[in-house]
PDB file of C-alpha atoms in Angstrom:
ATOM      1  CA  UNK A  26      -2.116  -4.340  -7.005  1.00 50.00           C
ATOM      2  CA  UNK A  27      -0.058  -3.123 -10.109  1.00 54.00           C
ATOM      3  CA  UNK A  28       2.573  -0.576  -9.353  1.00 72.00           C
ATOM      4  CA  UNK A  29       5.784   0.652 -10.586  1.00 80.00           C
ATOM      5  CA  UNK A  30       8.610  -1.142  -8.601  1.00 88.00           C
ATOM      6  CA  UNK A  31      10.826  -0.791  -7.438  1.00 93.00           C
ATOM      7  CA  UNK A  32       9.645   3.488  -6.282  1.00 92.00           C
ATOM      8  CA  UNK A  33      11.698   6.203  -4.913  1.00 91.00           C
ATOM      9  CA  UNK A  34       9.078   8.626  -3.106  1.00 90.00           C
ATOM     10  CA  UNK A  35       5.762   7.968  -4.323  1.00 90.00           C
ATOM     11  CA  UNK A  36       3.234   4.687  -4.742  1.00 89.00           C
ATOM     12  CA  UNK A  37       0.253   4.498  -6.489  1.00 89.00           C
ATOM     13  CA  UNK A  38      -1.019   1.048  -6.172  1.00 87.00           C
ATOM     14  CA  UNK A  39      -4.004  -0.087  -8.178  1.00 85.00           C
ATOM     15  CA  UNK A  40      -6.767  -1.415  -5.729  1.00 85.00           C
ATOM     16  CA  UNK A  41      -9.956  -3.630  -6.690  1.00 85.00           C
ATOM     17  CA  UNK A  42     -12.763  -3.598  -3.967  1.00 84.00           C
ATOM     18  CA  UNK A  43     -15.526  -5.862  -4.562  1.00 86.00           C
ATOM     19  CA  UNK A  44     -18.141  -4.126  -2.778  1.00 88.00           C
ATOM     20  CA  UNK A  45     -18.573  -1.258  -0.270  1.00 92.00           C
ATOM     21  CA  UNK A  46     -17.268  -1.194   2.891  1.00 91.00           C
ATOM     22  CA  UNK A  47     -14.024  -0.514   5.093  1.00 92.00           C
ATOM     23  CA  UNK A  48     -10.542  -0.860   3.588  1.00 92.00           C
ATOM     24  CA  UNK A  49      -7.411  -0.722   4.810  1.00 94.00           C
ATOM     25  CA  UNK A  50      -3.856  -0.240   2.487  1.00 94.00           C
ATOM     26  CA  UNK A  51      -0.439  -0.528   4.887  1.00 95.00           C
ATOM     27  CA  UNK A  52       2.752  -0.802   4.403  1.00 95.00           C
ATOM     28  CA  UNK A  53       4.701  -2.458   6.513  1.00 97.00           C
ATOM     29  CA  UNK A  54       8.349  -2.601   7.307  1.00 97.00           C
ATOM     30  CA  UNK A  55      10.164  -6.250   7.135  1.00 96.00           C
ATOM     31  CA  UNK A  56      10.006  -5.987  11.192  1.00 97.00           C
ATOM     32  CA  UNK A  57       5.921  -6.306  10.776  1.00 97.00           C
ATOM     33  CA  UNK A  58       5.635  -2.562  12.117  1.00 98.00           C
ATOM     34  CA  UNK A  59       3.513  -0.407   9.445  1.00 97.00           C
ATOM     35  CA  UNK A  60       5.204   2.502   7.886  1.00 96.00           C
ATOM     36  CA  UNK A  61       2.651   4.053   6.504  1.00 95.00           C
ATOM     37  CA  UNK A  62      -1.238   3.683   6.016  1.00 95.00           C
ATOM     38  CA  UNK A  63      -2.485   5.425   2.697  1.00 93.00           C
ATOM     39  CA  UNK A  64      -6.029   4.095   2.916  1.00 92.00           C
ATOM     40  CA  UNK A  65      -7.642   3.606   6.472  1.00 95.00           C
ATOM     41  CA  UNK A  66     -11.960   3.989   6.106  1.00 93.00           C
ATOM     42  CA  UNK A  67     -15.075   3.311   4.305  1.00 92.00           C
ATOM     43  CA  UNK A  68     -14.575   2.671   0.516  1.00 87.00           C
ATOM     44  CA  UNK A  69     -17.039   2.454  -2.283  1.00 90.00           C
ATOM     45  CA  UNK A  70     -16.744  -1.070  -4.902  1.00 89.00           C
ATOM     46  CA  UNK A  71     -14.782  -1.032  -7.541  1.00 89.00           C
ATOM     47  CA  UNK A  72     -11.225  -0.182  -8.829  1.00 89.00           C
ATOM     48  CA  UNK A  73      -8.990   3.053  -7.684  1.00 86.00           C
ATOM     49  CA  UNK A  74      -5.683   4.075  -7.379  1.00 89.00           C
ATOM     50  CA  UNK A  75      -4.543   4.943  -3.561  1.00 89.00           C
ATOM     51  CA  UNK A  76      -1.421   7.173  -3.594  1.00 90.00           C
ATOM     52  CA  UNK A  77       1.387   7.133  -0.722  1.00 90.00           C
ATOM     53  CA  UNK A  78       4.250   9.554   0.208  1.00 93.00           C
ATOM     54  CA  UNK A  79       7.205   7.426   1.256  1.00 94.00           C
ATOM     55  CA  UNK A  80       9.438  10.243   1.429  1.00 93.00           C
ATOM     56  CA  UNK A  81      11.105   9.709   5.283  1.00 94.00           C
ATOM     57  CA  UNK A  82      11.057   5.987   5.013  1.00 95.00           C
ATOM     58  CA  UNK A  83      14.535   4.253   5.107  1.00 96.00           C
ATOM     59  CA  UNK A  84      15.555   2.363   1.785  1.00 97.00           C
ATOM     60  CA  UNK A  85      14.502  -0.864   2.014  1.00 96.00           C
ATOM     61  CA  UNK A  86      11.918  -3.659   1.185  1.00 96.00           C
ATOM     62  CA  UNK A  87       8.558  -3.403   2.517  1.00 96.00           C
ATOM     63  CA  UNK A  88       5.239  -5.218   2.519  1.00 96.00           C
ATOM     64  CA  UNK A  89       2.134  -3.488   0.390  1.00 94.00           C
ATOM     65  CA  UNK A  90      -0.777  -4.574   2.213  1.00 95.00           C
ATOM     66  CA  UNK A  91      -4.782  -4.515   0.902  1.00 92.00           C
ATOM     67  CA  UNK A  92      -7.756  -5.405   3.415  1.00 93.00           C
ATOM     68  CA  UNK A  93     -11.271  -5.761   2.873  1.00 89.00           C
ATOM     69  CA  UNK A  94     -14.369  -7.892   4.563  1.00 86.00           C
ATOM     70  CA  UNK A  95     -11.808 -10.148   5.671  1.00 87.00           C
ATOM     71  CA  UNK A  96      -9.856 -10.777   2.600  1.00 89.00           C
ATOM     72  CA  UNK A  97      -6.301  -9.629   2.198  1.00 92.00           C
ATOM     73  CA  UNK A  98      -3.583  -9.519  -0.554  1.00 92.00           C
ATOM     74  CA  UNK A  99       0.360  -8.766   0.044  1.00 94.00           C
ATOM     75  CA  UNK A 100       3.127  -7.709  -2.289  1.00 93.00           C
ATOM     76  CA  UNK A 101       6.660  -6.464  -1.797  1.00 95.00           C
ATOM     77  CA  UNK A 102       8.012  -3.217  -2.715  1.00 94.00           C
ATOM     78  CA  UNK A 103      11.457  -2.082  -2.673  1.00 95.00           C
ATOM     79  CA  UNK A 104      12.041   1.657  -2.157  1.00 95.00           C
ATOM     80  CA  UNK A 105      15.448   3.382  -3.454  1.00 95.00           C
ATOM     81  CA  UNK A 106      16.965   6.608  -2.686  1.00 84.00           C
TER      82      UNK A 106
END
């Protein structure tokens, strides 16, 4: 999931789906609560950007997380103010 890091008040992660079917994009704060869910529903195959706001989040590192048909990948983002 290419993205610009670290980000101030946007994200715009790049996200591959294999096939159709429900995905899921979180981020999650280092104490495994989720900040913010960008993408929660049924997505069509292939690749797309999924934008999030972080504006209201503290600075800080967070986890980027992508589901789908029980696969999952994780990266970290920092966020400055």
């Amino acid at each position: 999931a290419p993205f610009r890091n670290p980000v101030r008040d946007r994200v715009s992660p790049a996200v591959s789906r294999p096939r159709n079917g429900r995905a899921r994009v979180a981020m999650f704060d280092m104490g495994g609560r989720v900040a913010r869910t960008p993408w929660d529903g049924e997505a069509s195959a292939g690749d797309r950007r999924v934008p999030g706001d972080l504006t209201g989040l503290a600075p800080g590192v967070y986890l980027l997380r992508a589901e789908q048909a029980g696969a999952s990948v994780t990266r970290r983002l920092v966020l400055l103010r």
